[in-house]
PDB file of C-alpha atoms and ligand atoms in Angstrom:
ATOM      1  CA  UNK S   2     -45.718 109.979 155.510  1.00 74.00           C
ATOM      2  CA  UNK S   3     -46.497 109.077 152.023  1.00 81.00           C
ATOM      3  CA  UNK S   4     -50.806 109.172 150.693  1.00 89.00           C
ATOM      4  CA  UNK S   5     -52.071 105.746 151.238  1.00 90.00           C
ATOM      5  CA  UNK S   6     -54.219 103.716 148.700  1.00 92.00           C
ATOM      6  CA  UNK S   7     -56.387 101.294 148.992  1.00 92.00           C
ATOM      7  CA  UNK S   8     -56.595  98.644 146.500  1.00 92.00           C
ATOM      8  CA  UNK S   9     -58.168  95.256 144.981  1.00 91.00           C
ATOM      9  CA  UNK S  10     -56.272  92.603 144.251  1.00 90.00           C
ATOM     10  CA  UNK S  11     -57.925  88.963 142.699  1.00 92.00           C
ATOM     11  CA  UNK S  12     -55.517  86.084 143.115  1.00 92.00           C
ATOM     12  CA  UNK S  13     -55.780  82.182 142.795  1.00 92.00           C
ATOM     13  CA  UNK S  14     -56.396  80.688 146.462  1.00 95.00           C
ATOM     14  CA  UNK S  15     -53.711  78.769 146.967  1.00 94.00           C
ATOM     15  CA  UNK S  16     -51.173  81.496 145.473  1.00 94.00           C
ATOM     16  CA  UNK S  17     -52.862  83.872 148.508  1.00 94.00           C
ATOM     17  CA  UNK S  18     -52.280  80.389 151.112  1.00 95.00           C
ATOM     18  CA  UNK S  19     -48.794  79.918 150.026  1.00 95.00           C
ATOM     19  CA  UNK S  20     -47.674  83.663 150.311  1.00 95.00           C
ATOM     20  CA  UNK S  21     -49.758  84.384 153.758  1.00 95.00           C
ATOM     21  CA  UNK S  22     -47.640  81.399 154.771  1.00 95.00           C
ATOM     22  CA  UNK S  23     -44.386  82.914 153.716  1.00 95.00           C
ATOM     23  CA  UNK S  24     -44.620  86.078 155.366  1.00 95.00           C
ATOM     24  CA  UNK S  25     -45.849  84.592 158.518  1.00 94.00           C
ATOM     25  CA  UNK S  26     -42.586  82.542 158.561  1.00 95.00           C
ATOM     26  CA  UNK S  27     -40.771  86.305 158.011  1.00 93.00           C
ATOM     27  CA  UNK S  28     -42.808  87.796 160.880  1.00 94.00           C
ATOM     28  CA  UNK S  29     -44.972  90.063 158.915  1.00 93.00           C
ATOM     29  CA  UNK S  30     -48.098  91.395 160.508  1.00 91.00           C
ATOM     30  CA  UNK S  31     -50.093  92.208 157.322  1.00 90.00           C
ATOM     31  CA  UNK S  32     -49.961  91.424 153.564  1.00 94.00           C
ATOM     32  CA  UNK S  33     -50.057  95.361 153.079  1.00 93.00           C
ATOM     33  CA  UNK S  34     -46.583  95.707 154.630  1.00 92.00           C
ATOM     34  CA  UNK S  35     -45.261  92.595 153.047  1.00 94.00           C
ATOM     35  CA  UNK S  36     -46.462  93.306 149.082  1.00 94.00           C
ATOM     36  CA  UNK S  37     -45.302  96.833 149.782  1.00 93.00           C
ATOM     37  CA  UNK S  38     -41.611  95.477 150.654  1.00 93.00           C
ATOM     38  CA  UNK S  39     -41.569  93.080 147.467  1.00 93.00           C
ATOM     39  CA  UNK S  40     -42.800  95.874 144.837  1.00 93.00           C
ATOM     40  CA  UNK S  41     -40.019  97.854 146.509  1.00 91.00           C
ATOM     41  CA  UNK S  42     -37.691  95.064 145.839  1.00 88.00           C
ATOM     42  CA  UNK S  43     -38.411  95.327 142.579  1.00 88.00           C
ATOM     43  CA  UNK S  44     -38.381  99.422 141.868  1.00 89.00           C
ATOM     44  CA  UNK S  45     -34.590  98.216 143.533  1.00 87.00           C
ATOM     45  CA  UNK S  46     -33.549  95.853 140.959  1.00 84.00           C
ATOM     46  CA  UNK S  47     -34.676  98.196 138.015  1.00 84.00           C
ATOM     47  CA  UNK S  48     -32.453 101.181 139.867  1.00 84.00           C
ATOM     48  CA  UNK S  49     -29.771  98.615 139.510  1.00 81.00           C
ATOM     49  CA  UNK S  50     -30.162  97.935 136.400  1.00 80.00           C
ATOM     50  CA  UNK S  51     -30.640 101.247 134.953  1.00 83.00           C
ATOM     51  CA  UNK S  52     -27.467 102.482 136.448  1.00 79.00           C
ATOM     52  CA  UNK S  53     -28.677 104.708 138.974  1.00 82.00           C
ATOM     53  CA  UNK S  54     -27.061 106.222 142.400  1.00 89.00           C
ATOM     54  CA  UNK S  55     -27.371 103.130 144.434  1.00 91.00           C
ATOM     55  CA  UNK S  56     -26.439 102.276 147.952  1.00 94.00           C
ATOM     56  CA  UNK S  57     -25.204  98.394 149.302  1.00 95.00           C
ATOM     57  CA  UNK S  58     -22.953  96.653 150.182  1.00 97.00           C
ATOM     58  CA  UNK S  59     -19.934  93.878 150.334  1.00 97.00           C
ATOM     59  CA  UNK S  60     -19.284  91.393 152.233  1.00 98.00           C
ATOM     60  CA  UNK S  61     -16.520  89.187 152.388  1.00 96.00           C
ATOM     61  CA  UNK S  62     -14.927  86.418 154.060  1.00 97.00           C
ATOM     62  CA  UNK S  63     -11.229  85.579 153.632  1.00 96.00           C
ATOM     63  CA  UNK S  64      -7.835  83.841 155.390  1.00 92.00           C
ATOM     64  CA  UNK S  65      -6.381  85.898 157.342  1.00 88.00           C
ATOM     65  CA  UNK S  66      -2.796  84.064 157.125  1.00 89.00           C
ATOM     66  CA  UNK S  67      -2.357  85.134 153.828  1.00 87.00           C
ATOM     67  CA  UNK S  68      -0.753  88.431 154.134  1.00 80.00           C
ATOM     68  CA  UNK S  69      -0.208  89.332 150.308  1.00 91.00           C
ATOM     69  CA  UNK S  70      -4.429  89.170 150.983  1.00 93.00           C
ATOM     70  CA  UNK S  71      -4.686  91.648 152.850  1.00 91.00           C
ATOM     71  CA  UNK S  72      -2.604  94.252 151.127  1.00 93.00           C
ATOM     72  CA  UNK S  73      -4.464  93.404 147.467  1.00 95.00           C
ATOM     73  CA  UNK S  74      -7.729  93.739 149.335  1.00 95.00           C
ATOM     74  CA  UNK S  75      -6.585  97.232 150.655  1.00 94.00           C
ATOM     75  CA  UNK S  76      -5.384  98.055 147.338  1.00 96.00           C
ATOM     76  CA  UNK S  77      -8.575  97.471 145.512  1.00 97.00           C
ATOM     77  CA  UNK S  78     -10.858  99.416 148.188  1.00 97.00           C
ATOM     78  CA  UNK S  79      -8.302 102.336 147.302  1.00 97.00           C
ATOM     79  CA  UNK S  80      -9.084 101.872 143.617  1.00 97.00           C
ATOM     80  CA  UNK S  81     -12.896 101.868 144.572  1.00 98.00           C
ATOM     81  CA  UNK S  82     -12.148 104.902 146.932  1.00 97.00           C
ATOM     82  CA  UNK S  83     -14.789 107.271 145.542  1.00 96.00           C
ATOM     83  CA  UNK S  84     -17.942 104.923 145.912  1.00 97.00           C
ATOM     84  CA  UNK S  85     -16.627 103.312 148.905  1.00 98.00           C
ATOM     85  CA  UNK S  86     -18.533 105.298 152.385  1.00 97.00           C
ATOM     86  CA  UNK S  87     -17.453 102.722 154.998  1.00 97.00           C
ATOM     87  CA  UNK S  88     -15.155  99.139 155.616  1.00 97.00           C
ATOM     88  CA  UNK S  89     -15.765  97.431 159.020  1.00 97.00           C
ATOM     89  CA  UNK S  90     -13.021  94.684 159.442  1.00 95.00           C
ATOM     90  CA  UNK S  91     -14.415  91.977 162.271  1.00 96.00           C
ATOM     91  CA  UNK S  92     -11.492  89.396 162.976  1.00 95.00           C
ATOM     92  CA  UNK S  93     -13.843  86.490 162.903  1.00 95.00           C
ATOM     93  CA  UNK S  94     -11.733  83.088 164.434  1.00 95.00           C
ATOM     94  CA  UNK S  95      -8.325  82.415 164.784  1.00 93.00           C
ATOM     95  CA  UNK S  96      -8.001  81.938 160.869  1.00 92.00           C
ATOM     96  CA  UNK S  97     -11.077  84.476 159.221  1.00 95.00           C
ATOM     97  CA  UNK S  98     -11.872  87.833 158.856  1.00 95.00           C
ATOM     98  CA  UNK S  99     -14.883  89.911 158.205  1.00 97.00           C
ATOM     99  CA  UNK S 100     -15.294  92.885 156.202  1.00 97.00           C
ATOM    100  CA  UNK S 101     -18.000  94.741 155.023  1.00 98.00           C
ATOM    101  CA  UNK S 102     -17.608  97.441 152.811  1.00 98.00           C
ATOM    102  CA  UNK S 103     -20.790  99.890 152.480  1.00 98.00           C
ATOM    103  CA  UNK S 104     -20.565 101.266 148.945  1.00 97.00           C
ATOM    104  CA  UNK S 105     -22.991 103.903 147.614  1.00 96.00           C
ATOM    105  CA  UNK S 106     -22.844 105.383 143.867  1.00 94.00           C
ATOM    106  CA  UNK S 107     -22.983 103.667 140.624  1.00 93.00           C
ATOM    107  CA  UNK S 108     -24.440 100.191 140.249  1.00 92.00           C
ATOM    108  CA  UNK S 109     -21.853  98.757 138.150  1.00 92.00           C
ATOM    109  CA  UNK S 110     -19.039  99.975 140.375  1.00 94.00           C
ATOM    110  CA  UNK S 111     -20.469  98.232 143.024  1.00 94.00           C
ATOM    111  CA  UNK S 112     -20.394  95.333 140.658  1.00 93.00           C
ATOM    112  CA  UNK S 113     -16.823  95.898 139.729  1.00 95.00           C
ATOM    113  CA  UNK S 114     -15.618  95.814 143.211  1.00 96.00           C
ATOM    114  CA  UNK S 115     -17.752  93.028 144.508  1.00 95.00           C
ATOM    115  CA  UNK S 116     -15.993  91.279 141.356  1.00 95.00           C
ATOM    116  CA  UNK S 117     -12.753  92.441 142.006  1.00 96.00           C
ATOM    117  CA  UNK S 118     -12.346  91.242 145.791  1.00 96.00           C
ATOM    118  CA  UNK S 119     -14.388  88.172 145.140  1.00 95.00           C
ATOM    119  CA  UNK S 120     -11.624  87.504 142.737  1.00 94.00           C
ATOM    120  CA  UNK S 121      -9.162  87.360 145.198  1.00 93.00           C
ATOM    121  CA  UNK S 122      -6.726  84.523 145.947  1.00 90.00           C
ATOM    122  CA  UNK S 123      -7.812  83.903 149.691  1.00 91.00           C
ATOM    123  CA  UNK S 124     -10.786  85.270 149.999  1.00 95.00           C
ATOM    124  CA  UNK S 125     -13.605  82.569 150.261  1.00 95.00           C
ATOM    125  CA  UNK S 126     -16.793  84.205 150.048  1.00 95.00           C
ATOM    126  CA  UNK S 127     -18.188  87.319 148.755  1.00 95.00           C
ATOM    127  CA  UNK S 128     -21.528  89.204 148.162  1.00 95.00           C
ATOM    128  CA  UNK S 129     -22.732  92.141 147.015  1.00 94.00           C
ATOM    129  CA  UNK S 130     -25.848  93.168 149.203  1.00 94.00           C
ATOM    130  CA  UNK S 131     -28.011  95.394 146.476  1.00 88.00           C
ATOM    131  CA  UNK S 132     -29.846  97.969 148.213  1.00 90.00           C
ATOM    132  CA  UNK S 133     -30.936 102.012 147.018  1.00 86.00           C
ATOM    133  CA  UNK S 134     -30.852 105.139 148.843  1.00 86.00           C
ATOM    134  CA  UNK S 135     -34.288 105.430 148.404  1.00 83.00           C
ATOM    135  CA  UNK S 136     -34.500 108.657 147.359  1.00 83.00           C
ATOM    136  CA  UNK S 137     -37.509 107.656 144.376  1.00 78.00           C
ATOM    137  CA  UNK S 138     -38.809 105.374 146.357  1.00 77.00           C
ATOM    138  CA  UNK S 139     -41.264 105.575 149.068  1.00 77.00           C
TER     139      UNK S 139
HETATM  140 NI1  LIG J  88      -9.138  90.289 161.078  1.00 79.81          NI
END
């Protein structure tokens, strides 16, 4: 358990009204937890873009039909083989599937992949979910 500290912090009223409103609406108990989470957020993003060991992930929607999809989609995971650390494939509806690829490694490889599939003749949606291993932070 990391040291705790306590600390002041002044901010216009209706700033303070606005964001206690927010993180009631995301089920936080206490501002402490929630300012902690978006500082954290942020330590993120500069991991990201300082090109850092990162971990995340994509997630992608495409037709299923199309069957040249599915081996270009295979063939681009095997390009991205060494920051790739897990694929689940979730068959979706009659016509979509699911797949999320949990990718851990370098930031702009991540990129590169999310780019790559997203790219994709057939596949409809994709994101890159942007997270960190947390090993620097707490
Ligand atoms: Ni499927």
């Amino acid at each position: 358990m990391p040291e705790l500290i306590r600390f002041g912090v002044s901010l216009p009223k209706e700033l303070l009204e606005g964001f206690d409103r927010l993180i009631s609406r995301k089920n936080y108990t206490n501002r402490s937890k929630a300012i902690g989470d978006l500082i954290r957020q942020e330590l993120i993003k500069k991991e990201w873009l300082e090109g850092k060991e990162i971990a995340g992930a994509v997630t992608l929607i495409y037709d299923h039909h199309k069957r040249e999809l599915l081996n270009k989609i295979t063939d681009i995971q095997h390009d991205f083989q060494k920051i790739i650390i897990s694929t689940q494939h979730i068959h979706l509806d009659h016509n979509n599937c699911l797949e999320i690829i949990a990718v851990k490694g370098s930031p702009q490889e991540a990129q590169n992949l999310s780019d790559a599939l997203r790219s994709a003749k057939g596949v409809k949606h994709a994101t890159l979910s942007m997270s960190s291993t947390c090993k620097n932070i707490q």
